[in-house]
Structure formats: structure tokens, C-alpha cells
Tab-separated table of C-alpha atoms and ligand atoms in Angstrom:
chain	number	residue	atom	x	y	z
A	24	MET	CA	16.517	18.317	-17.591
A	25	ASP	CA	12.862	18.961	-16.797
A	26	PHE	CA	11.481	18.441	-13.279
A	27	GLY	CA	8.071	19.860	-14.223
A	28	LEU	CA	4.733	18.195	-14.849
A	29	SER	CA	2.969	18.293	-18.207
A	30	ASP	CA	-0.313	20.233	-18.362
A	31	GLU	CA	-2.201	16.943	-18.456
A	32	GLU	CA	-0.359	15.497	-15.443
A	33	ARG	CA	-0.970	18.677	-13.491
A	34	ALA	CA	-4.670	18.734	-14.436
A	35	ILE	CA	-5.208	15.134	-13.294
A	36	ARG	CA	-3.267	15.745	-10.080
A	37	ASP	CA	-5.223	18.923	-9.330
A	38	THR	CA	-8.598	17.267	-9.969
A	39	ALA	CA	-7.655	14.489	-7.542
A	40	ARG	CA	-6.541	17.135	-5.040
A	41	ASP	CA	-9.893	18.953	-5.338
A	42	PHE	CA	-11.836	15.746	-4.879
A	43	ILE	CA	-9.893	14.812	-1.737
A	44	ALA	CA	-10.320	18.333	-0.333
A	45	LYS	CA	-14.049	18.603	-1.067
A	46	GLU	CA	-15.310	15.062	-0.536
A	47	VAL	CA	-12.851	13.200	1.686
A	48	MET	CA	-11.341	15.703	4.122
A	49	PRO	CA	-14.742	16.827	5.479
A	50	LEU	CA	-15.116	13.295	6.929
A	51	GLU	CA	-11.961	13.553	9.019
A	52	GLN	CA	-13.419	14.759	12.316
A	53	GLU	CA	-16.122	12.114	12.251
A	54	LEU	CA	-13.462	9.481	11.486
A	55	LEU	CA	-11.454	10.477	14.562
A	56	ARG	CA	-14.613	10.528	16.681
A	57	ARG	CA	-15.592	7.017	15.596
A	58	GLU	CA	-12.103	5.609	16.059
A	59	ARG	CA	-11.910	7.110	19.542
A	60	ALA	CA	-15.116	5.167	20.218
A	61	HIS	CA	-13.405	2.000	18.838
A	62	GLN	CA	-15.651	1.889	15.776
A	63	PRO	CA	-14.518	1.535	12.152
A	64	GLY	CA	-13.616	5.012	10.900
A	65	LEU	CA	-15.072	4.451	7.443
A	66	GLU	CA	-17.626	1.754	6.621
A	67	ARG	CA	-17.165	-0.264	3.438
A	68	SER	CA	-20.455	1.183	2.109
A	69	GLU	CA	-19.211	4.740	2.752
A	70	LEU	CA	-15.954	4.045	0.931
A	71	ARG	CA	-17.928	2.666	-1.992
A	72	GLU	CA	-20.167	5.730	-2.065
A	73	LEU	CA	-17.109	7.981	-2.217
A	74	GLN	CA	-15.580	5.846	-4.945
A	75	LEU	CA	-18.737	6.066	-7.046
A	76	LYS	CA	-18.757	9.827	-6.577
A	77	ALA	CA	-15.132	9.951	-7.748
A	78	ARG	CA	-16.100	7.864	-10.757
A	79	LYS	CA	-18.306	10.751	-11.892
A	80	PHE	CA	-15.192	12.950	-11.844
A	81	GLY	CA	-13.538	10.356	-14.101
A	82	PHE	CA	-11.455	8.734	-11.353
A	83	TRP	CA	-11.897	5.010	-11.751
A	84	GLY	CA	-9.210	2.341	-11.948
A	85	LEU	CA	-5.992	4.360	-11.834
A	86	ALA	CA	-3.979	1.311	-12.889
A	87	THR	CA	-6.770	-0.574	-14.648
A	88	PRO	CA	-6.470	-0.942	-18.437
A	89	GLN	CA	-8.971	1.064	-20.480
A	90	GLU	CA	-10.532	-2.081	-21.941
A	91	TYR	CA	-11.763	-2.778	-18.371
A	92	GLY	CA	-13.067	0.761	-17.942
A	93	GLY	CA	-9.999	2.073	-16.113
A	94	MET	CA	-7.732	5.076	-16.598
A	95	ASP	CA	-4.535	3.077	-17.174
A	96	LEU	CA	-2.476	5.988	-15.884
A	97	PRO	CA	1.297	6.069	-16.117
A	98	ALA	CA	3.035	5.122	-12.847
A	99	VAL	CA	4.254	8.712	-12.408
A	100	VAL	CA	0.673	10.019	-12.410
A	101	GLN	CA	-0.469	7.212	-10.121
A	102	SER	CA	2.311	8.184	-7.740
A	103	LEU	CA	1.163	11.825	-7.761
A	104	ILE	CA	-2.403	10.724	-7.019
A	105	TRP	CA	-1.330	8.461	-4.143
A	106	THR	CA	0.390	11.490	-2.651
A	107	GLU	CA	-2.900	13.410	-2.874
A	108	ILE	CA	-4.723	10.508	-1.199
A	109	GLY	CA	-2.123	10.538	1.582
A	110	ARG	CA	-2.989	14.129	2.472
A	111	SER	CA	-6.163	12.963	4.170
A	112	TYR	CA	-6.103	10.462	7.009
A	113	VAL	CA	-9.481	9.078	5.916
A	114	PRO	CA	-8.531	5.631	4.541
A	115	PHE	CA	-9.826	6.430	1.078
A	116	ARG	CA	-8.648	4.977	-2.224
A	117	PHE	CA	-10.124	5.374	-5.690
A	118	GLY	CA	-12.311	2.515	-6.923
A	119	GLY	CA	-12.164	0.459	-10.094
A	120	GLU	CA	-8.945	-1.300	-9.054
A	121	ALA	CA	-7.969	-4.934	-8.841
A	122	ASP	CA	-4.778	-6.650	-7.689
A	123	ASN	CA	-2.288	-6.260	-10.533
A	124	ILE	CA	-1.774	-10.023	-10.855
A	125	LEU	CA	-5.496	-10.700	-11.353
A	126	PHE	CA	-4.998	-9.546	-14.931
A	127	HIS	CA	-3.186	-12.867	-15.505
A	128	ALA	CA	-6.582	-14.565	-15.048
A	129	THR	CA	-8.219	-16.746	-17.705
A	130	GLU	CA	-11.362	-15.399	-19.404
A	131	GLU	CA	-13.558	-17.460	-17.069
A	132	GLN	CA	-11.635	-16.267	-13.991
A	133	LYS	CA	-11.873	-12.705	-15.220
A	134	ARG	CA	-15.667	-12.953	-15.248
A	135	GLU	CA	-15.736	-14.569	-11.814
A	136	PHE	CA	-13.039	-12.597	-9.986
A	137	LEU	CA	-11.490	-9.713	-11.915
A	138	LEU	CA	-14.530	-7.874	-13.272
A	139	PRO	CA	-16.586	-7.951	-10.024
A	140	THR	CA	-13.477	-6.777	-8.122
A	141	ILE	CA	-13.018	-3.828	-10.469
A	142	GLU	CA	-16.716	-2.999	-10.061
A	143	GLY	CA	-16.383	-3.174	-6.266
A	144	GLU	CA	-18.907	-5.997	-6.007
A	145	ARG	CA	-16.303	-8.422	-4.642
A	146	SER	CA	-13.217	-7.802	-2.557
A	147	SER	CA	-9.931	-9.663	-2.566
A	148	CYS	CA	-6.914	-10.116	-0.348
A	149	PHE	CA	-3.439	-11.284	-1.232
A	150	ALA	CA	-1.840	-13.927	0.970
A	151	ILE	CA	1.774	-15.013	0.906
A	152	THR	CA	3.019	-14.345	4.477
A	153	GLU	CA	2.840	-17.194	6.988
A	154	PRO	CA	3.710	-17.457	10.675
A	155	GLY	CA	7.044	-19.027	9.655
A	156	ALA	CA	7.690	-17.092	6.445
A	157	GLY	CA	7.583	-13.296	6.109
A	158	SER	CA	10.747	-11.695	4.766
A	159	ASP	CA	11.822	-15.176	3.735
A	160	ALA	CA	8.699	-15.661	1.626
A	161	ALA	CA	10.251	-18.543	-0.308
A	162	ASN	CA	9.975	-20.562	2.908
A	163	ILE	CA	6.159	-20.799	2.770
A	164	ARG	CA	4.608	-24.095	3.860
A	165	LEU	CA	0.852	-23.818	3.161
A	166	SER	CA	0.397	-26.871	0.985
A	167	ALA	CA	-1.771	-27.616	-2.024
A	168	ARG	CA	-2.094	-31.317	-2.808
A	169	ARG	CA	-3.619	-32.486	-6.091
A	170	ASP	CA	-6.744	-34.634	-5.761
A	171	GLY	CA	-8.334	-35.433	-9.132
A	172	ASP	CA	-9.613	-32.179	-10.626
A	173	ASP	CA	-9.110	-30.336	-7.335
A	174	TRP	CA	-6.375	-29.219	-4.993
A	175	ILE	CA	-6.595	-29.524	-1.201
A	176	LEU	CA	-5.128	-26.582	0.719
A	177	ASN	CA	-3.835	-26.874	4.274
A	178	GLY	CA	-1.984	-24.327	6.373
A	179	GLU	CA	-2.111	-20.782	7.642
A	180	LYS	CA	-1.456	-17.321	6.260
A	181	THR	CA	-0.974	-14.376	8.558
A	182	PHE	CA	-1.064	-10.549	8.569
A	183	ILE	CA	-3.312	-10.453	5.519
A	184	THR	CA	-4.638	-6.963	4.762
A	185	GLY	CA	-8.353	-7.042	4.035
A	186	GLY	CA	-8.483	-10.694	5.082
A	187	ASN	CA	-11.370	-10.062	7.472
A	188	ASP	CA	-13.656	-8.724	4.743
A	189	ALA	CA	-12.420	-10.372	1.556
A	190	ASP	CA	-14.780	-12.507	-0.509
A	191	PHE	CA	-11.842	-14.346	-1.999
A	192	ALA	CA	-8.116	-14.694	-1.395
A	193	ILE	CA	-5.224	-14.927	-3.821
A	194	VAL	CA	-3.201	-17.568	-2.007
A	195	ILE	CA	0.363	-18.573	-2.790
A	196	ALA	CA	0.696	-22.258	-1.875
A	197	VAL	CA	3.368	-24.942	-2.180
A	198	THR	CA	2.410	-27.357	-4.950
A	199	ASP	CA	5.768	-29.121	-5.278
A	200	PRO	CA	7.611	-29.406	-1.963
A	201	GLU	CA	10.629	-31.000	-3.699
A	202	ARG	CA	11.333	-27.769	-5.564
A	203	GLY	CA	11.767	-24.484	-3.733
A	204	ALA	CA	9.043	-21.847	-4.096
A	205	ARG	CA	11.487	-19.800	-6.159
A	206	GLN	CA	12.220	-22.744	-8.452
A	207	GLY	CA	8.622	-23.339	-9.509
A	208	GLY	CA	7.364	-25.145	-6.406
A	209	ALA	CA	4.613	-22.591	-5.581
A	210	THR	CA	1.333	-21.761	-7.285
A	211	ALA	CA	-1.269	-18.981	-6.925
A	212	PHE	CA	-4.878	-19.997	-6.230
A	213	LEU	CA	-8.092	-17.972	-6.303
A	214	VAL	CA	-9.962	-19.203	-3.267
A	215	ASP	CA	-13.509	-18.109	-2.437
A	216	ARG	CA	-14.300	-17.716	1.243
A	217	ALA	CA	-17.253	-20.025	0.563
A	218	MET	CA	-14.737	-22.816	-0.173
A	219	GLY	CA	-14.098	-22.996	3.545
A	220	TRP	CA	-11.183	-20.858	4.742
A	221	ARG	CA	-11.775	-18.758	7.796
A	222	SER	CA	-10.199	-15.546	9.021
A	223	GLU	CA	-9.241	-14.303	12.469
A	224	PHE	CA	-8.743	-10.620	13.221
A	225	ILE	CA	-5.258	-9.609	14.413
A	226	PRO	CA	-5.279	-6.502	16.623
A	227	THR	CA	-2.369	-4.171	15.791
A	228	MET	CA	-1.230	-0.680	16.775
A	229	GLY	CA	-2.961	0.632	13.627
A	230	GLU	CA	-6.668	1.199	13.044
A	231	GLY	CA	-8.482	-1.817	11.635
A	232	GLY	CA	-6.251	-4.827	11.408
A	233	PRO	CA	-5.072	-7.667	9.195
A	234	ALA	CA	-6.177	-11.278	9.540
A	235	SER	CA	-4.907	-14.805	9.813
A	236	LEU	CA	-6.392	-17.079	7.174
A	237	ILE	CA	-6.828	-20.700	8.165
A	238	PHE	CA	-7.032	-23.442	5.541
A	239	ASP	CA	-8.165	-26.794	6.802
A	240	ASP	CA	-8.659	-29.226	3.896
A	241	VAL	CA	-10.013	-26.464	1.660
A	242	ARG	CA	-10.914	-27.959	-1.718
A	243	VAL	CA	-10.167	-25.714	-4.704
A	244	PRO	CA	-10.888	-26.666	-8.332
A	245	HIS	CA	-7.900	-26.787	-10.697
A	246	ARG	CA	-9.520	-24.085	-12.834
A	247	ASN	CA	-8.953	-21.646	-9.927
A	248	ILE	CA	-5.200	-21.617	-10.446
A	249	LEU	CA	-4.063	-18.108	-11.324
A	250	GLY	CA	-1.405	-18.148	-14.033
A	251	GLU	CA	0.506	-21.415	-14.411
A	252	VAL	CA	1.266	-24.167	-11.929
A	253	GLY	CA	4.681	-23.237	-10.495
A	254	GLN	CA	4.351	-19.526	-11.243
A	255	GLY	CA	3.130	-18.554	-7.759
A	256	PHE	CA	6.305	-17.038	-6.372
A	257	THR	CA	6.871	-14.895	-9.469
A	258	LEU	CA	3.278	-13.634	-9.277
A	259	GLY	CA	3.716	-12.940	-5.571
A	260	MET	CA	6.777	-10.798	-6.236
A	261	GLU	CA	4.934	-8.982	-9.030
A	262	TRP	CA	2.101	-8.149	-6.593
A	263	ILE	CA	4.552	-6.808	-4.000
A	264	GLY	CA	6.443	-4.756	-6.611
A	265	LYS	CA	3.534	-2.339	-7.117
A	266	GLY	CA	3.509	-1.220	-3.475
A	267	ARG	CA	7.149	-0.246	-3.611
A	268	TYR	CA	6.320	3.070	-5.216
A	269	THR	CA	2.684	3.581	-4.175
A	270	ILE	CA	3.386	3.154	-0.431
A	271	PRO	CA	6.089	5.859	-0.284
A	272	SER	CA	3.970	8.091	-2.576
A	273	HIS	CA	1.216	7.902	0.054
A	274	ALA	CA	3.860	8.626	2.705
A	275	VAL	CA	4.812	11.898	1.004
A	276	GLY	CA	1.179	13.064	1.201
A	277	ILE	CA	1.050	12.268	4.920
A	278	ALA	CA	4.377	14.005	5.558
A	279	GLU	CA	3.300	17.145	3.686
A	280	ARG	CA	0.022	17.435	5.555
A	281	ALA	CA	1.693	16.803	8.904
A	282	LEU	CA	4.479	19.277	8.225
A	283	ARG	CA	1.906	21.910	7.270
A	284	MET	CA	0.367	21.433	10.714
A	285	ALA	CA	3.791	21.773	12.339
A	286	ILE	CA	4.504	25.043	10.492
A	287	GLU	CA	1.127	26.397	11.609
A	288	GLN	CA	1.859	25.362	15.183
A	289	ALA	CA	5.357	26.879	15.070
A	290	ASN	CA	3.885	30.161	13.837
A	291	THR	CA	1.136	30.379	16.472
A	292	ARG	CA	2.179	28.622	19.695
A	293	GLU	CA	4.024	30.944	22.069
A	294	THR	CA	6.371	30.062	24.915
A	295	PHE	CA	8.567	32.471	26.873
A	296	GLY	CA	6.882	35.366	25.058
A	297	ALA	CA	7.818	34.246	21.540
A	298	LYS	CA	6.496	31.931	18.829
A	299	ILE	CA	8.118	28.519	19.130
A	300	GLY	CA	9.075	28.798	15.425
A	301	THR	CA	11.636	31.458	16.376
A	302	ASN	CA	13.719	28.739	18.053
A	303	GLN	CA	16.423	27.129	15.981
A	304	ALA	CA	15.551	23.744	17.510
A	305	ILE	CA	12.096	23.936	15.915
A	306	GLN	CA	13.384	25.443	12.657
A	307	TRP	CA	15.815	22.578	12.203
A	308	MET	CA	13.090	19.987	12.609
A	309	ILE	CA	11.084	21.784	9.921
A	310	ALA	CA	14.090	22.147	7.626
A	311	ASP	CA	15.141	18.506	7.949
A	312	SER	CA	11.574	17.371	7.316
A	313	GLU	CA	11.182	19.459	4.177
A	314	THR	CA	14.567	18.332	2.827
A	315	GLU	CA	13.892	14.657	3.423
A	316	MET	CA	10.409	14.951	1.942
A	317	GLU	CA	11.802	16.503	-1.213
A	318	ALA	CA	14.469	13.802	-1.486
A	319	ALA	CA	11.799	11.112	-1.066
A	320	ARG	CA	9.592	12.764	-3.690
A	321	TRP	CA	12.265	12.509	-6.379
A	322	LEU	CA	13.359	9.008	-5.450
A	323	ILE	CA	9.734	7.883	-5.750
A	324	LEU	CA	9.042	9.714	-9.001
A	325	ARG	CA	12.226	8.271	-10.456
A	326	ALA	CA	11.086	4.773	-9.451
A	327	ALA	CA	7.670	5.380	-11.041
A	328	TRP	CA	9.320	6.824	-14.144
A	329	THR	CA	11.463	3.671	-14.372
A	330	VAL	CA	8.239	1.625	-14.435
A	331	ASP	CA	6.870	3.846	-17.228
A	332	GLN	CA	10.058	3.437	-19.231
A	333	GLY	CA	9.628	-0.338	-19.139
A	334	LEU	CA	12.943	-0.681	-17.287
A	335	ASP	CA	13.513	-2.994	-14.319
A	336	PRO	CA	12.235	-0.858	-11.410
A	337	ARG	CA	13.353	-3.055	-8.503
A	338	HIS	CA	16.478	-1.155	-7.482
A	339	ALA	CA	14.878	2.305	-7.765
A	340	SER	CA	11.664	1.115	-6.075
A	341	SER	CA	13.526	-0.425	-3.151
A	342	MET	CA	15.360	2.851	-2.564
A	343	ALA	CA	12.067	4.769	-2.785
A	344	LYS	CA	10.308	2.412	-0.357
A	345	LEU	CA	13.229	2.351	2.099
A	346	TYR	CA	13.741	6.100	2.144
A	347	GLY	CA	10.070	7.116	1.903
A	348	ALA	CA	9.052	4.860	4.795
A	349	GLY	CA	11.877	6.127	7.013
A	350	MET	CA	11.209	9.722	6.007
A	351	VAL	CA	7.537	9.699	6.980
A	352	ASN	CA	8.344	8.144	10.354
A	353	ARG	CA	10.936	10.822	11.089
A	354	VAL	CA	8.696	13.660	9.880
A	355	VAL	CA	5.634	12.546	11.860
A	356	ASP	CA	7.803	12.106	14.963
A	357	ARG	CA	9.123	15.682	14.630
A	358	VAL	CA	5.640	17.059	13.945
A	359	LEU	CA	4.424	15.344	17.121
A	360	GLN	CA	7.341	16.848	19.042
A	361	ILE	CA	6.583	20.344	17.723
A	362	HIS	CA	2.990	19.956	19.007
A	363	GLY	CA	4.169	18.979	22.485
A	364	GLY	CA	1.515	17.351	24.685
A	365	MET	CA	-1.242	18.099	22.176
A	366	GLY	CA	0.600	16.001	19.601
A	367	TYR	CA	0.257	12.997	21.900
A	368	THR	CA	-3.507	13.369	22.330
A	369	ARG	CA	-6.246	11.806	20.250
A	370	GLU	CA	-7.689	15.260	19.559
A	371	LEU	CA	-5.290	15.555	16.627
A	372	PRO	CA	-4.478	13.020	13.907
A	373	ILE	CA	-0.729	13.072	14.635
A	374	GLU	CA	-0.640	10.131	17.034
A	375	ARG	CA	-2.781	8.242	14.520
A	376	TRP	CA	-0.208	8.850	11.762
A	377	TYR	CA	2.539	7.913	14.210
A	378	ARG	CA	0.939	4.504	14.685
A	379	GLN	CA	-0.037	4.118	11.020
A	380	VAL	CA	3.278	4.924	9.374
A	381	ARG	CA	5.279	2.571	11.573
A	382	LEU	CA	3.850	-0.167	9.376
A	383	TYR	CA	5.406	1.374	6.267
A	384	ARG	CA	8.847	0.192	7.426
A	385	ILE	CA	7.551	-3.368	7.789
A	386	PHE	CA	5.040	-4.466	5.171
A	387	GLU	CA	5.668	-5.226	1.522
A	388	GLY	CA	9.339	-5.685	2.310
A	389	THR	CA	10.926	-4.459	5.557
A	390	ASP	CA	13.632	-1.775	5.598
A	391	GLU	CA	16.177	-4.537	5.977
A	392	MET	CA	14.892	-6.408	2.922
A	393	GLN	CA	15.037	-3.234	0.828
A	394	ARG	CA	18.633	-2.689	1.953
A	395	LEU	CA	19.429	-6.296	1.124
A	396	ILE	CA	18.039	-5.855	-2.420
A	397	ILE	CA	19.858	-2.553	-2.984
A	398	ALA	CA	23.209	-3.855	-1.717
A	399	ARG	CA	22.909	-7.215	-3.493
A	400	ASP	CA	22.214	-5.498	-6.829
A	401	LEU	CA	25.402	-3.476	-6.436
A	402	LEU	CA	27.566	-6.287	-5.061
A	403	ARG	CA	26.551	-8.599	-7.906
A	404	GLY	CA	26.916	-5.886	-10.501
A	405	TYR	CA	23.247	-5.905	-11.612
A	406	THR	CA	23.082	-2.155	-11.086
A	407	LYS	CA	25.672	0.509	-11.696
A	408	LEU	CA	26.378	3.262	-9.201
A	409	GLY	CA	25.037	6.560	-10.486
A	410	GLY	CA	21.468	5.555	-11.292
A	411	HIS	CA	20.074	5.869	-14.793
A	412	LEU	CA	22.459	8.731	-15.608
A	413	ALA	CA	25.501	6.492	-15.057
B	508	FAD	C1	-0.492	-4.676	9.090
B	508	FAD	C2	0.198	-5.654	8.170
B	508	FAD	C3	-0.361	-5.906	6.931
B	508	FAD	C4	0.229	-6.865	6.090
B	508	FAD	N1	-0.399	-7.201	4.908
B	508	FAD	C5	0.032	-8.298	4.231
B	508	FAD	C6	-0.737	-8.818	3.122
B	508	FAD	O1	-1.764	-8.256	2.721
B	508	FAD	N2	-0.314	-9.959	2.521
B	508	FAD	C7	0.801	-10.630	2.921
B	508	FAD	O2	1.110	-11.675	2.343
B	508	FAD	N3	1.571	-10.156	3.952
B	508	FAD	C8	1.202	-9.024	4.615
B	508	FAD	N4	1.933	-8.554	5.685
B	508	FAD	C9	3.135	-9.268	6.084
B	508	FAD	C10	4.402	-8.469	5.906
B	508	FAD	O3	4.731	-8.368	4.551
B	508	FAD	C11	5.495	-9.129	6.767
B	508	FAD	O4	5.174	-8.871	8.122
B	508	FAD	C12	6.868	-8.626	6.434
B	508	FAD	O5	7.272	-9.076	5.157
B	508	FAD	C13	7.909	-9.079	7.458
B	508	FAD	O6	7.826	-10.439	7.711
B	508	FAD	P1	7.751	-10.969	9.225
B	508	FAD	O7	6.729	-10.179	9.947
B	508	FAD	O8	7.616	-12.430	9.195
B	508	FAD	O9	9.151	-10.578	9.860
B	508	FAD	P2	10.473	-11.468	9.768
B	508	FAD	O10	10.712	-11.899	8.367
B	508	FAD	O11	10.432	-12.521	10.803
B	508	FAD	O12	11.595	-10.400	10.147
B	508	FAD	C14	11.796	-9.971	11.495
B	508	FAD	C15	12.917	-8.923	11.480
B	508	FAD	O13	14.143	-9.500	11.001
B	508	FAD	C16	14.596	-8.779	9.883
B	508	FAD	N5	15.242	-9.706	8.963
B	508	FAD	C17	14.731	-10.856	8.457
B	508	FAD	N6	15.611	-11.442	7.651
B	508	FAD	C18	16.712	-10.641	7.628
B	508	FAD	C19	17.965	-10.674	6.937
B	508	FAD	N7	18.268	-11.665	6.092
B	508	FAD	N8	18.828	-9.662	7.150
B	508	FAD	C20	18.521	-8.654	8.000
B	508	FAD	N9	17.364	-8.567	8.666
B	508	FAD	C21	16.480	-9.545	8.480
B	508	FAD	C22	13.365	-8.141	9.271
B	508	FAD	O14	13.686	-7.036	8.452
B	508	FAD	C23	12.610	-7.757	10.535
B	508	FAD	O15	13.143	-6.574	11.040
B	508	FAD	C24	1.415	-7.530	6.493
B	508	FAD	C25	2.006	-7.212	7.724
B	508	FAD	C26	1.412	-6.297	8.560
B	508	FAD	C27	2.060	-6.016	9.899
């Protein structure tokens, strides 16, 4: 058994680490200053500038196939890079990416949507959640009614990341109300903002915020269907599947950085004439955090490895998402506790992480939905106990 990285994997990981340390982390204090003043921490133009700089280092399109100019990295390497990204609280991500399901586009759609998205000239959002359908995504109601060569969309999507800025939305709509969404009753549409949908900002406990998207008789040409009519739910689940290992990978980066701060604090802050790190109460918080982080790391890498092996990653990814999201919440909470009152202030990034990572237990499948998937797989015999070594 080999838990090591190949030379190539290590080299890519280390280059990403250097880039984050040299180009992204120096922006952190300014980010906190702006957010304290209720301004966006990082402007879209600044993100783009960073992404173009990273492109010169060869980092462009981690998941994007080489024929589109991307790196097409294995999931394991992508996971390692997302962990590096997580080490900085600047909301950076490498450029050259597009939603995984956009690669199902026709040649014409690729020219109109996929290629400009990869180049960063257009931005997308993905919309399945509705006010009445979140975990139960098959219960969506936003309707698409055929009208000659067009479809007319009516309804509302909610909590859509990037929905305030997106130039176009990938919208999962009901095209055949008689059939359930799961049974071929839903279809994915590529809908330009110019076609008439509007967005409304939703304030949340995190920085920035998602949006509601409102569709009021929005006319969309038939050629804007992504994939096949009736394939919308399957595409939606494919989109969500990617986040199940990248989200917890990011969480490991956050947890590592935060824990490093806690160790520093434990080794310097004195109470009652001794460093607080000499207290068992503090040591146990550090020990539990390190242990849980390590457990999360291997669950996530195993999930990513499962993707690379071409095996069904759902079970492994659900465990990685469930555990990684819980882990980062527990670690950040302990790190805040170890910092005492300072941890609660906006001088430090800890309270920011505390607010940010709470989302990780909710979006792209709540904790409860991950548990439901894991248990159902076992109860129905789809997965054997013992993982891939069984
Ligand atoms: C900041 C943010 C960004 C988001 N970005 C996007 C996006 O880009 N695109 C998009 O489409 N969606 C997005 N979402 C939506 C997100 O995926 C949903 O919020 C999530 O799936 C939960 O759905 P819900 O909020 O409707 O909660 P509900 O489904 O109403 O669930 C409420 C609670 O009940 C629990 N629950 C529900 N059913 C069961 C059950 N059968 N058994 C046990 N417990 C159950 C849930 O786990 C949860 O704890 C985002 C959400 C947020 C907050």
C-alpha cells in the first residue's frame, strides 16, 4: 500500500502552493479590510487578473480537457489543489474552468457558452433549487412549455451561487409535468440573462450571497437545450457530483490553516503564568482537530481516486462530503475557542471561516442527504461494507 504522492503530483501541488502563498495570500489583509467596510473582498476583475497570472504558471482549467486548453488533471490532483486554495481565505479559484455539464453542449452551444466561459469572458450559474424544492430536487416546478421553436419558462430558482453576476444560467426546468423529474420530465436549458430573467440578491451569513432567479415568460429557443429533452435531472445530479469531493478538499485547506493558527496561539498566549498549550483542554482540541483532518483527507482522496478509477464515486463522495464538512466546522469552532475573545473579533479571519464553513453542511447536498445516500446504498445492497478493499 502506498499513501505517497508521485513526483509529478507533488510538483503540481507544490507549484499551486507557491502561487497561493506568493500571489493570493498577500491580498488577505485588504480583503478583511474591505469586507469589514461591507465591500466585496475581491472584485471580479481582480480575480481574473490573478487567474491570468496563474495561467502563466501553467494553471488553467484544472478539470478542462486538453483540447480546450485545460490541464485535465486527475481528480486526486484536483483535490490536492483545492486543498491548497482552501489555505487562503481570499475567494480565489483557478481560471479556465466551466461547469462540468457544459461539455455536453452541441458544437454551436460550445462556441456560444462553453468556450467563452473557459476563457473567463462569460460567467455561468447552475440553477436547480427552488423555494419548494431543495433536498427534494425532483420536486422542482419551474416550467418550460413548448411554443413553436421556443420554450417559455416560468417560475423561480433560489439560492443560486453566482446568480447575481452570471451572464447565463443553466436552468433545470420541468418539460413534462406528467412524468417526474427523475423519470425524464425535466430538461436543462442555457438561458442568457438577456432573454429576460432577473436576479435578486439574498443576504446570508457568508460574504457575498446567492440569488433568486425569476423567470416570467422567458422565451428560450429550442437550440438552447443542453443535452437531450428529459435529461435535465441526470445532468443536474452530474453537476452536483463534482462538488462532493472538491468542497471537502477545500475544507481540509481551511482546517489546516486554522489549526496552524491555533497551534501558534497555544504556544504563545500565556494565562496563569504558563502557555495555554500546556493545558490538556487545549491539547485535546488540537489533537482531535488533527485526527479528524487526517481522516477527512483520506476519505476525500479515496473518493477522488474512485473517480479516477472510473468507478461509481457516489458512496465514497457522500462520505467525504459529510465528514469533511462536519470536520471543518468542528475544527474552526475549536480554533476560535483557543483564540478566546480575539477569535470572535473581525481582526482575525476565524469568525469569517466560522460563518463560511457552516454552508458546507448545507449546499450541494445537506449532511442529512449524504447520510441518506450512504445508508440507502448499504440497505439496498448497492455497496458492500469494507469499502473498495472488501
Ligand atoms: C449559499 C448557498 C448557495 C447555494 N448554491 C446553489 C446553486 O448554485 N445552485 C442550486 O441549484 N442550489 C444552490 N443552493 C441550494 C442548496 O443546494 C439547498 O439549500 C440544499 O440542497 C438544501 O435544500 P433546502 O435549503 O431547500 O432545504 P430543505 O430541503 O428544505 O431541508 C431542510 C432541512 O431538512 C432536512 N431534510 C430534508 N429532507 C430530509 C429527509 N428526507 N430526511 C432527513 N432530513 C431531511 C435537510 O437536510 C435540512 O436540514 C445553495 C444554497 C446556499 C445556502
